[in-house]
Structure formats: structure tokens, C-alpha cells
Amino acid sequence: PTPAFALTAFAVVLVLTFYGSLLLKSSGMLATLLVTEYGFFLAPTLLLVAGFGFAFRGTLALRRPPLLGLVAAVLIGSSAWAIAAGVLIRLLPPPESLVRALEQLLLLDGAAAPLWVVWLVIAVTPAICEELFFRGLILSGLRRLGLWPALITCALLFGLAHSSVYRLLPTFFIGLLLSWLVWRTGSIWTGIVAHALNNGIAATLVYNKALAAALGAGTQAYLGWKPTLAAAGVLLAGLVVLRLVPPKR
């Protein structure tokens, strides 16, 4: 795919998710999330790749990840959320209403679901569907722009897809890390692992209030400085490991 194809695909999917989610509003949080991810992100991705005759393996980066790439994915995925929650959210604090709405989203609108179900819906499902779209189809189309223009554009589109000015900076930051991870390793699986860990840890903290309070995030929207600095060390280690991975094209 070309950059123009990637941007057009993003525009189509963005419109589809916006109006589709409005139609699904009365269907409940769980159904809305699943239909949005599988119906509005994954299905169009697969249909576009197949319909335009693109190679699935190359376009979606369906390659076996290098071991160091997986190590970097685990380190980055387990720490990036803390930088977003401990630093970036402080720059533009979200209103209380948005914080509560995100908590309801992470808890599947208050459904009495076990943690593994929350992980499956909030972490694993978006990791697969959104990574195949953004770091698969979109990033593949943007590659002709060069490394940093492609990574920045892909991260910006990822941020815009989350439809909130308060979430734009954190999601842009995480999207940039995920984009570089997939670019460097040549494998979408590293992005999926990191994305799932990022979402899963965030959902776990909302699910487990005692753990969130222990990390200094019990009474405010942002994370305490001590866990944030510790996470920064883990993130730095992940970036160092990622630099050791030979870049793939």
C-alpha cells in the first residue's frame, strides 16, 4: 500500500467506528467493544489487504519475532503506561468525568466480569485488532515516507483514533513506541505483546484499587513519582534492548 492508501483507509475506518459506535450505544459496553474491534478495525484490515491483492505476511508484518524483540516488547509494554500515567497526564489533566468514563470502559461498564475476561476484551482484543490495522496496514503504507515521518504519522493517527484531546498525548507516545517496536523487529507480534501488556496493566489497576493505591494512583488520575521513575528505568532498558535488534525492512 501507498501512503495515500494508508491515510484513506484510516479515514474510512475512523468514520466507520464513529458512526458504528453510535449505532451500538444501546447494545452495552461489551458488545460495543467487541464489534468495534473485530468489525470496524480487524475486518476492514483483512478485507482491504485481500481485496487489493497485498501480501498478508509483508503488509501485516506477520513474521516470527526475534527473541530480543520480544524482550523489548515485554519491557516497553509493561512500563510505557506508567510514563503516560505519571508524566504525560500531568501536562493535560483529564476532567473527572473522563476519568470515570475510562474506568467504566476498563471495567466493562461495571459488569461483574473476572479479571481474565477484562484482559481478554480490554487487552488482548485491541492488541490484535488495532495492531494489525495501525502497525500492520497503516505503517506498511507509510514506510515510503521514511523512518521518522512514518512512525510519527502512524502514532498521530493512533492518537486521533482515541477521540479525545486529553488522551492524544499519551496515546501518541505509546503509539510511537509501538510503531518503532514493529518497525525495528519487523514483526507485528512484538507490537501485540506490548499493546496487550499496556492495556492489561491499566485495566488491572482499575480492577484492583488496593494495588492502584499502593502505586500512588488511588486518589488522582496520575501515577506517583516513585513508580513512574522506576518504570522509566524499565522503559529505558527496553529501548536499549530494542536498539540491539537488527532493523528489519
PDB file of C-alpha atoms in Angstrom:
ATOM      1  CA  PRO A   1       0.000   0.000   0.000  1.00  0.00           C
ATOM      2  CA  THR A   2       0.995   3.619  -0.554  1.00  0.00           C
ATOM      3  CA  PRO A   3       0.860   6.476   1.978  1.00  0.00           C
ATOM      4  CA  ALA A   4      -2.278   7.769   0.244  1.00  0.00           C
ATOM      5  CA  PHE A   5      -3.895   4.336   0.556  1.00  0.00           C
ATOM      6  CA  ALA A   6      -2.992   4.172   4.257  1.00  0.00           C
ATOM      7  CA  LEU A   7      -4.452   7.603   5.006  1.00  0.00           C
ATOM      8  CA  THR A   8      -7.613   6.822   3.050  1.00  0.00           C
ATOM      9  CA  ALA A   9      -8.001   3.539   4.911  1.00  0.00           C
ATOM     10  CA  PHE A  10      -7.631   5.378   8.211  1.00  0.00           C
ATOM     11  CA  ALA A  11     -10.293   7.930   7.229  1.00  0.00           C
ATOM     12  CA  VAL A  12     -12.728   5.182   6.220  1.00  0.00           C
ATOM     13  CA  VAL A  13     -12.181   3.195   9.423  1.00  0.00           C
ATOM     14  CA  LEU A  14     -12.437   6.332  11.566  1.00  0.00           C
ATOM     15  CA  VAL A  15     -15.819   7.217  10.064  1.00  0.00           C
ATOM     16  CA  LEU A  16     -16.933   3.598  10.361  1.00  0.00           C
ATOM     17  CA  THR A  17     -16.010   3.360  14.045  1.00  0.00           C
ATOM     18  CA  PHE A  18     -17.573   6.725  14.889  1.00  0.00           C
ATOM     19  CA  TYR A  19     -20.982   6.107  13.354  1.00  0.00           C
ATOM     20  CA  GLY A  20     -20.909   2.401  14.124  1.00  0.00           C
ATOM     21  CA  SER A  21     -20.285   3.013  17.820  1.00  0.00           C
ATOM     22  CA  LEU A  22     -23.257   5.407  17.895  1.00  0.00           C
ATOM     23  CA  LEU A  23     -25.498   2.703  16.483  1.00  0.00           C
ATOM     24  CA  LEU A  24     -24.174   0.230  19.064  1.00  0.00           C
ATOM     25  CA  LYS A  25     -24.632   2.549  22.025  1.00  0.00           C
ATOM     26  CA  SER A  26     -27.681   0.711  23.324  1.00  0.00           C
ATOM     27  CA  SER A  27     -26.050  -2.707  22.933  1.00  0.00           C
ATOM     28  CA  GLY A  28     -23.923  -2.491  26.051  1.00  0.00           C
ATOM     29  CA  MET A  29     -20.206  -1.876  26.589  1.00  0.00           C
ATOM     30  CA  LEU A  30     -19.061  -5.444  25.946  1.00  0.00           C
ATOM     31  CA  ALA A  31     -20.854  -5.798  22.619  1.00  0.00           C
ATOM     32  CA  THR A  32     -19.770  -2.316  21.517  1.00  0.00           C
ATOM     33  CA  LEU A  33     -16.104  -3.026  22.243  1.00  0.00           C
ATOM     34  CA  LEU A  34     -16.081  -6.396  20.525  1.00  0.00           C
ATOM     35  CA  VAL A  35     -17.965  -5.239  17.424  1.00  0.00           C
ATOM     36  CA  THR A  36     -15.811  -2.112  17.167  1.00  0.00           C
ATOM     37  CA  GLU A  37     -12.547  -4.031  17.388  1.00  0.00           C
ATOM     38  CA  TYR A  38     -13.391  -7.047  15.248  1.00  0.00           C
ATOM     39  CA  GLY A  39     -15.938  -5.440  12.952  1.00  0.00           C
ATOM     40  CA  PHE A  40     -14.532  -1.942  12.433  1.00  0.00           C
ATOM     41  CA  PHE A  41     -10.772  -2.495  12.797  1.00  0.00           C
ATOM     42  CA  LEU A  42      -9.883  -6.114  12.055  1.00  0.00           C
ATOM     43  CA  ALA A  43     -12.442  -6.942   9.357  1.00  0.00           C
ATOM     44  CA  PRO A  44     -11.702  -3.852   7.177  1.00  0.00           C
ATOM     45  CA  THR A  45      -7.970  -4.526   7.542  1.00  0.00           C
ATOM     46  CA  LEU A  46      -8.271  -8.086   6.279  1.00  0.00           C
ATOM     47  CA  LEU A  47     -10.743  -7.115   3.544  1.00  0.00           C
ATOM     48  CA  LEU A  48      -8.524  -4.302   2.268  1.00  0.00           C
ATOM     49  CA  VAL A  49      -5.407  -6.459   2.205  1.00  0.00           C
ATOM     50  CA  ALA A  50      -7.216  -9.304   0.447  1.00  0.00           C
ATOM     51  CA  GLY A  51      -9.317  -7.097  -1.835  1.00  0.00           C
ATOM     52  CA  PHE A  52      -6.359  -5.097  -3.174  1.00  0.00           C
ATOM     53  CA  GLY A  53      -4.123  -8.134  -3.502  1.00  0.00           C
ATOM     54  CA  PHE A  54      -1.490  -7.128  -0.941  1.00  0.00           C
ATOM     55  CA  ALA A  55       0.695  -9.833   0.559  1.00  0.00           C
ATOM     56  CA  PHE A  56      -0.606 -10.621   4.051  1.00  0.00           C
ATOM     57  CA  ARG A  57       2.777 -11.537   5.525  1.00  0.00           C
ATOM     58  CA  GLY A  58       4.603  -8.439   4.311  1.00  0.00           C
ATOM     59  CA  THR A  59       1.788  -5.919   4.688  1.00  0.00           C
ATOM     60  CA  LEU A  60       0.765  -7.001   8.184  1.00  0.00           C
ATOM     61  CA  ALA A  61       4.311  -7.888   9.345  1.00  0.00           C
ATOM     62  CA  LEU A  62       3.250 -11.449  10.149  1.00  0.00           C
ATOM     63  CA  ARG A  63       6.794 -12.607  10.790  1.00  0.00           C
ATOM     64  CA  ARG A  64       8.283 -14.549  13.669  1.00  0.00           C
ATOM     65  CA  PRO A  65       9.667 -12.020  16.180  1.00  0.00           C
ATOM     66  CA  PRO A  66      13.312 -12.112  17.227  1.00  0.00           C
ATOM     67  CA  LEU A  67      13.917 -13.095  20.856  1.00  0.00           C
ATOM     68  CA  LEU A  68      15.422  -9.720  21.740  1.00  0.00           C
ATOM     69  CA  GLY A  69      12.410  -8.085  20.117  1.00  0.00           C
ATOM     70  CA  LEU A  70      10.069  -9.980  22.427  1.00  0.00           C
ATOM     71  CA  VAL A  71      12.175  -8.994  25.450  1.00  0.00           C
ATOM     72  CA  ALA A  72      11.987  -5.364  24.360  1.00  0.00           C
ATOM     73  CA  ALA A  73       8.220  -5.693  23.825  1.00  0.00           C
ATOM     74  CA  VAL A  74       7.708  -7.005  27.365  1.00  0.00           C
ATOM     75  CA  LEU A  75       9.847  -4.250  28.905  1.00  0.00           C
ATOM     76  CA  ILE A  76       8.222  -1.483  26.857  1.00  0.00           C
ATOM     77  CA  GLY A  77       4.689  -2.786  27.222  1.00  0.00           C
ATOM     78  CA  SER A  78       4.991  -3.145  30.988  1.00  0.00           C
ATOM     79  CA  SER A  79       6.356   0.378  31.512  1.00  0.00           C
ATOM     80  CA  ALA A  80       5.065   2.756  28.820  1.00  0.00           C
ATOM     81  CA  TRP A  81       1.666   3.069  30.507  1.00  0.00           C
ATOM     82  CA  ALA A  82       3.389   4.397  33.654  1.00  0.00           C
ATOM     83  CA  ILE A  83       5.137   7.198  31.777  1.00  0.00           C
ATOM     84  CA  ALA A  84       1.826   8.134  30.179  1.00  0.00           C
ATOM     85  CA  ALA A  85       0.025   7.988  33.538  1.00  0.00           C
ATOM     86  CA  GLY A  86       2.797   9.553  35.622  1.00  0.00           C
ATOM     87  CA  VAL A  87       4.092  12.303  33.336  1.00  0.00           C
ATOM     88  CA  LEU A  88       2.001  12.999  30.254  1.00  0.00           C
ATOM     89  CA  ILE A  89      -1.375  13.093  32.011  1.00  0.00           C
ATOM     90  CA  ARG A  90       0.022  15.739  34.385  1.00  0.00           C
ATOM     91  CA  LEU A  91       0.644  18.023  31.402  1.00  0.00           C
ATOM     92  CA  LEU A  92      -3.031  17.996  30.426  1.00  0.00           C
ATOM     93  CA  PRO A  93      -5.078  16.511  33.276  1.00  0.00           C
ATOM     94  CA  PRO A  94      -8.342  14.967  32.077  1.00  0.00           C
ATOM     95  CA  PRO A  95     -11.620  16.079  33.663  1.00  0.00           C
ATOM     96  CA  GLU A  96     -13.083  13.879  36.367  1.00  0.00           C
ATOM     97  CA  SER A  97     -15.922  12.839  34.055  1.00  0.00           C
ATOM     98  CA  LEU A  98     -13.472  11.422  31.504  1.00  0.00           C
ATOM     99  CA  VAL A  99     -11.513   9.564  34.186  1.00  0.00           C
ATOM    100  CA  ARG A 100     -14.685   7.917  35.451  1.00  0.00           C
ATOM    101  CA  ALA A 101     -15.812   7.093  31.897  1.00  0.00           C
ATOM    102  CA  LEU A 102     -12.464   5.412  31.167  1.00  0.00           C
ATOM    103  CA  GLU A 103     -12.697   3.460  34.410  1.00  0.00           C
ATOM    104  CA  GLN A 104     -16.149   2.238  33.385  1.00  0.00           C
ATOM    105  CA  LEU A 105     -14.733   1.262  29.999  1.00  0.00           C
ATOM    106  CA  LEU A 106     -11.872  -0.683  31.588  1.00  0.00           C
ATOM    107  CA  LEU A 107     -14.331  -2.428  33.895  1.00  0.00           C
ATOM    108  CA  LEU A 108     -16.716  -3.235  31.012  1.00  0.00           C
ATOM    109  CA  ASP A 109     -19.289  -0.744  32.274  1.00  0.00           C
ATOM    110  CA  GLY A 110     -19.396  -2.212  35.760  1.00  0.00           C
ATOM    111  CA  ALA A 111     -20.054  -5.773  34.637  1.00  0.00           C
ATOM    112  CA  ALA A 112     -19.131  -8.319  37.279  1.00  0.00           C
ATOM    113  CA  ALA A 113     -16.583  -9.945  34.991  1.00  0.00           C
ATOM    114  CA  PRO A 114     -13.490 -11.799  36.228  1.00  0.00           C
ATOM    115  CA  LEU A 115     -10.114 -10.219  35.541  1.00  0.00           C
ATOM    116  CA  TRP A 116      -9.271 -12.696  32.765  1.00  0.00           C
ATOM    117  CA  VAL A 117     -12.365 -11.582  30.832  1.00  0.00           C
ATOM    118  CA  VAL A 118     -11.369  -7.940  31.293  1.00  0.00           C
ATOM    119  CA  TRP A 119      -7.891  -8.778  29.989  1.00  0.00           C
ATOM    120  CA  LEU A 120      -9.325 -10.655  27.005  1.00  0.00           C
ATOM    121  CA  VAL A 121     -11.641  -7.798  26.000  1.00  0.00           C
ATOM    122  CA  ILE A 122      -9.584  -4.753  27.016  1.00  0.00           C
ATOM    123  CA  ALA A 123      -6.044  -6.013  26.422  1.00  0.00           C
ATOM    124  CA  VAL A 124      -5.828  -8.939  24.009  1.00  0.00           C
ATOM    125  CA  THR A 125      -8.616  -7.989  21.596  1.00  0.00           C
ATOM    126  CA  PRO A 126      -7.481  -4.374  20.963  1.00  0.00           C
ATOM    127  CA  ALA A 127      -3.856  -5.520  20.805  1.00  0.00           C
ATOM    128  CA  ILE A 128      -4.629  -7.872  17.930  1.00  0.00           C
ATOM    129  CA  CYS A 129      -7.182  -5.774  16.036  1.00  0.00           C
ATOM    130  CA  GLU A 130      -5.602  -2.331  16.416  1.00  0.00           C
ATOM    131  CA  GLU A 131      -2.034  -3.512  15.853  1.00  0.00           C
ATOM    132  CA  LEU A 132      -2.935  -5.280  12.613  1.00  0.00           C
ATOM    133  CA  PHE A 133      -4.591  -2.088  11.424  1.00  0.00           C
ATOM    134  CA  PHE A 134      -2.169   0.584  12.662  1.00  0.00           C
ATOM    135  CA  ARG A 135       1.214  -1.155  12.837  1.00  0.00           C
ATOM    136  CA  GLY A 136       0.251  -3.552  10.053  1.00  0.00           C
ATOM    137  CA  LEU A 137      -1.701  -1.962   7.209  1.00  0.00           C
ATOM    138  CA  ILE A 138      -1.177   1.732   8.061  1.00  0.00           C
ATOM    139  CA  LEU A 139       2.535   1.554   8.930  1.00  0.00           C
ATOM    140  CA  SER A 140       3.175  -0.603   5.870  1.00  0.00           C
ATOM    141  CA  GLY A 141       1.662   2.094   3.693  1.00  0.00           C
ATOM    142  CA  LEU A 142       3.608   4.878   5.408  1.00  0.00           C
ATOM    143  CA  ARG A 143       7.024   3.196   5.060  1.00  0.00           C
ATOM    144  CA  ARG A 144       7.756   5.061   1.822  1.00  0.00           C
ATOM    145  CA  LEU A 145       7.856   8.300   3.835  1.00  0.00           C
ATOM    146  CA  GLY A 146      10.965   7.143   5.715  1.00  0.00           C
ATOM    147  CA  LEU A 147      11.529   6.101   9.321  1.00  0.00           C
ATOM    148  CA  TRP A 148      10.537   9.083  11.467  1.00  0.00           C
ATOM    149  CA  PRO A 149       7.811  10.559   9.226  1.00  0.00           C
ATOM    150  CA  ALA A 150       6.208   7.099   9.117  1.00  0.00           C
ATOM    151  CA  LEU A 151       6.499   6.487  12.856  1.00  0.00           C
ATOM    152  CA  ILE A 152       5.230   9.943  13.828  1.00  0.00           C
ATOM    153  CA  THR A 153       2.334   9.857  11.374  1.00  0.00           C
ATOM    154  CA  CYS A 154       1.290   6.365  12.469  1.00  0.00           C
ATOM    155  CA  ALA A 155       1.453   7.388  16.144  1.00  0.00           C
ATOM    156  CA  LEU A 156      -0.559  10.547  15.464  1.00  0.00           C
ATOM    157  CA  LEU A 157      -3.273   8.603  13.660  1.00  0.00           C
ATOM    158  CA  PHE A 158      -3.350   6.139  16.567  1.00  0.00           C
ATOM    159  CA  GLY A 159      -3.816   9.047  18.974  1.00  0.00           C
ATOM    160  CA  LEU A 160      -6.535  10.662  16.885  1.00  0.00           C
ATOM    161  CA  ALA A 161      -8.437   7.368  16.733  1.00  0.00           C
ATOM    162  CA  HIS A 162      -8.932   7.521  20.505  1.00  0.00           C
ATOM    163  CA  SER A 163     -11.126  10.607  20.035  1.00  0.00           C
ATOM    164  CA  SER A 164     -10.075  12.767  22.986  1.00  0.00           C
ATOM    165  CA  VAL A 165      -7.712  15.707  23.244  1.00  0.00           C
ATOM    166  CA  TYR A 166      -6.870  14.565  26.778  1.00  0.00           C
ATOM    167  CA  ARG A 167      -5.825  11.141  25.525  1.00  0.00           C
ATOM    168  CA  LEU A 168      -3.981  12.388  22.434  1.00  0.00           C
ATOM    169  CA  LEU A 169      -0.549  12.895  24.023  1.00  0.00           C
ATOM    170  CA  PRO A 170      -0.476   9.594  25.990  1.00  0.00           C
ATOM    171  CA  THR A 171      -1.759   7.546  23.051  1.00  0.00           C
ATOM    172  CA  PHE A 172       0.615   9.315  20.648  1.00  0.00           C
ATOM    173  CA  PHE A 173       3.530   8.456  22.946  1.00  0.00           C
ATOM    174  CA  ILE A 174       2.507   4.806  23.261  1.00  0.00           C
ATOM    175  CA  GLY A 175       1.746   4.621  19.538  1.00  0.00           C
ATOM    176  CA  LEU A 176       5.215   5.949  18.741  1.00  0.00           C
ATOM    177  CA  LEU A 177       6.840   3.257  20.878  1.00  0.00           C
ATOM    178  CA  LEU A 178       4.695   0.519  19.335  1.00  0.00           C
ATOM    179  CA  SER A 179       5.422   1.772  15.826  1.00  0.00           C
ATOM    180  CA  TRP A 180       9.175   1.784  16.386  1.00  0.00           C
ATOM    181  CA  LEU A 181       8.965  -1.647  18.004  1.00  0.00           C
ATOM    182  CA  VAL A 182       7.277  -3.169  14.942  1.00  0.00           C
ATOM    183  CA  TRP A 183       9.463  -1.238  12.501  1.00  0.00           C
ATOM    184  CA  ARG A 184      12.665  -2.351  14.228  1.00  0.00           C
ATOM    185  CA  THR A 185      11.710  -6.008  14.712  1.00  0.00           C
ATOM    186  CA  GLY A 186       9.733  -6.435  11.502  1.00  0.00           C
ATOM    187  CA  SER A 187       7.097  -8.368  13.440  1.00  0.00           C
ATOM    188  CA  ILE A 188       3.573  -7.347  14.402  1.00  0.00           C
ATOM    189  CA  TRP A 189       3.732  -9.802  17.303  1.00  0.00           C
ATOM    190  CA  THR A 190       6.043  -7.540  19.277  1.00  0.00           C
ATOM    191  CA  GLY A 191       3.504  -4.723  18.964  1.00  0.00           C
ATOM    192  CA  ILE A 192       0.696  -7.059  20.013  1.00  0.00           C
ATOM    193  CA  VAL A 193       2.601  -8.217  23.117  1.00  0.00           C
ATOM    194  CA  ALA A 194       3.475  -4.658  24.183  1.00  0.00           C
ATOM    195  CA  HIS A 195      -0.034  -3.338  23.452  1.00  0.00           C
ATOM    196  CA  ALA A 196      -1.681  -6.157  25.427  1.00  0.00           C
ATOM    197  CA  LEU A 197       0.590  -5.581  28.427  1.00  0.00           C
ATOM    198  CA  ASN A 198       0.000  -1.824  28.337  1.00  0.00           C
ATOM    199  CA  ASN A 199      -3.799  -2.171  28.306  1.00  0.00           C
ATOM    200  CA  GLY A 200      -3.845  -5.143  30.644  1.00  0.00           C
ATOM    201  CA  ILE A 201      -1.836  -3.461  33.383  1.00  0.00           C
ATOM    202  CA  ALA A 202      -4.002  -0.339  33.170  1.00  0.00           C
ATOM    203  CA  ALA A 203      -7.144  -2.475  33.433  1.00  0.00           C
ATOM    204  CA  THR A 204      -5.678  -4.411  36.368  1.00  0.00           C
ATOM    205  CA  LEU A 205      -5.006  -1.203  38.315  1.00  0.00           C
ATOM    206  CA  VAL A 206      -8.590  -0.055  37.814  1.00  0.00           C
ATOM    207  CA  TYR A 207      -9.829  -3.526  38.752  1.00  0.00           C
ATOM    208  CA  ASN A 208      -7.603  -3.714  41.841  1.00  0.00           C
ATOM    209  CA  LYS A 209      -7.970  -0.456  43.762  1.00  0.00           C
ATOM    210  CA  ALA A 210      -5.591  -1.599  46.521  1.00  0.00           C
ATOM    211  CA  LEU A 211      -2.778  -2.101  44.015  1.00  0.00           C
ATOM    212  CA  ALA A 212      -3.503   1.266  42.397  1.00  0.00           C
ATOM    213  CA  ALA A 213      -3.377   2.971  45.792  1.00  0.00           C
ATOM    214  CA  ALA A 214      -0.045   1.292  46.566  1.00  0.00           C
ATOM    215  CA  LEU A 215       1.353   2.836  43.374  1.00  0.00           C
ATOM    216  CA  GLY A 216       0.100   6.280  44.319  1.00  0.00           C
ATOM    217  CA  ALA A 217      -2.774   6.371  41.852  1.00  0.00           C
ATOM    218  CA  GLY A 218      -5.633   5.825  44.224  1.00  0.00           C
ATOM    219  CA  THR A 219      -6.923   9.360  44.632  1.00  0.00           C
ATOM    220  CA  GLN A 220      -5.840  11.090  41.418  1.00  0.00           C
ATOM    221  CA  ALA A 221      -5.768  10.409  37.704  1.00  0.00           C
ATOM    222  CA  TYR A 222      -1.991  10.191  37.513  1.00  0.00           C
ATOM    223  CA  LEU A 223       0.646   7.831  38.876  1.00  0.00           C
ATOM    224  CA  GLY A 224       3.008   8.655  41.747  1.00  0.00           C
ATOM    225  CA  TRP A 225       6.573   9.739  41.028  1.00  0.00           C
ATOM    226  CA  LYS A 226       8.353   6.722  42.539  1.00  0.00           C
ATOM    227  CA  PRO A 227       6.653   4.081  40.358  1.00  0.00           C
ATOM    228  CA  THR A 228       6.904   6.461  37.404  1.00  0.00           C
ATOM    229  CA  LEU A 229      10.683   6.764  37.795  1.00  0.00           C
ATOM    230  CA  ALA A 230      11.013   3.013  38.262  1.00  0.00           C
ATOM    231  CA  ALA A 231       9.006   2.449  35.084  1.00  0.00           C
ATOM    232  CA  ALA A 232      11.199   4.954  33.255  1.00  0.00           C
ATOM    233  CA  GLY A 233      14.184   2.738  34.057  1.00  0.00           C
ATOM    234  CA  VAL A 234      12.378  -0.315  32.701  1.00  0.00           C
ATOM    235  CA  LEU A 235      11.363   1.589  29.570  1.00  0.00           C
ATOM    236  CA  LEU A 236      14.933   2.749  29.027  1.00  0.00           C
ATOM    237  CA  ALA A 237      16.128  -0.851  29.341  1.00  0.00           C
ATOM    238  CA  GLY A 238      13.534  -1.883  26.764  1.00  0.00           C
ATOM    239  CA  LEU A 239      14.701   0.782  24.327  1.00  0.00           C
ATOM    240  CA  VAL A 240      18.324  -0.290  24.786  1.00  0.00           C
ATOM    241  CA  VAL A 241      17.380  -3.911  24.081  1.00  0.00           C
ATOM    242  CA  LEU A 242      15.400  -2.790  21.029  1.00  0.00           C
ATOM    243  CA  ARG A 243      18.470  -0.981  19.700  1.00  0.00           C
ATOM    244  CA  LEU A 244      20.326  -4.294  19.809  1.00  0.00           C
ATOM    245  CA  VAL A 245      17.823  -5.843  17.406  1.00  0.00           C
ATOM    246  CA  PRO A 246      18.995  -5.557  13.781  1.00  0.00           C
ATOM    247  CA  PRO A 247      16.439  -3.384  11.964  1.00  0.00           C
ATOM    248  CA  LYS A 248      14.093  -5.202   9.565  1.00  0.00           C
ATOM    249  CA  ARG A 249      12.652  -3.797   6.383  1.00  0.00           C
TER     250      ARG A 249
END
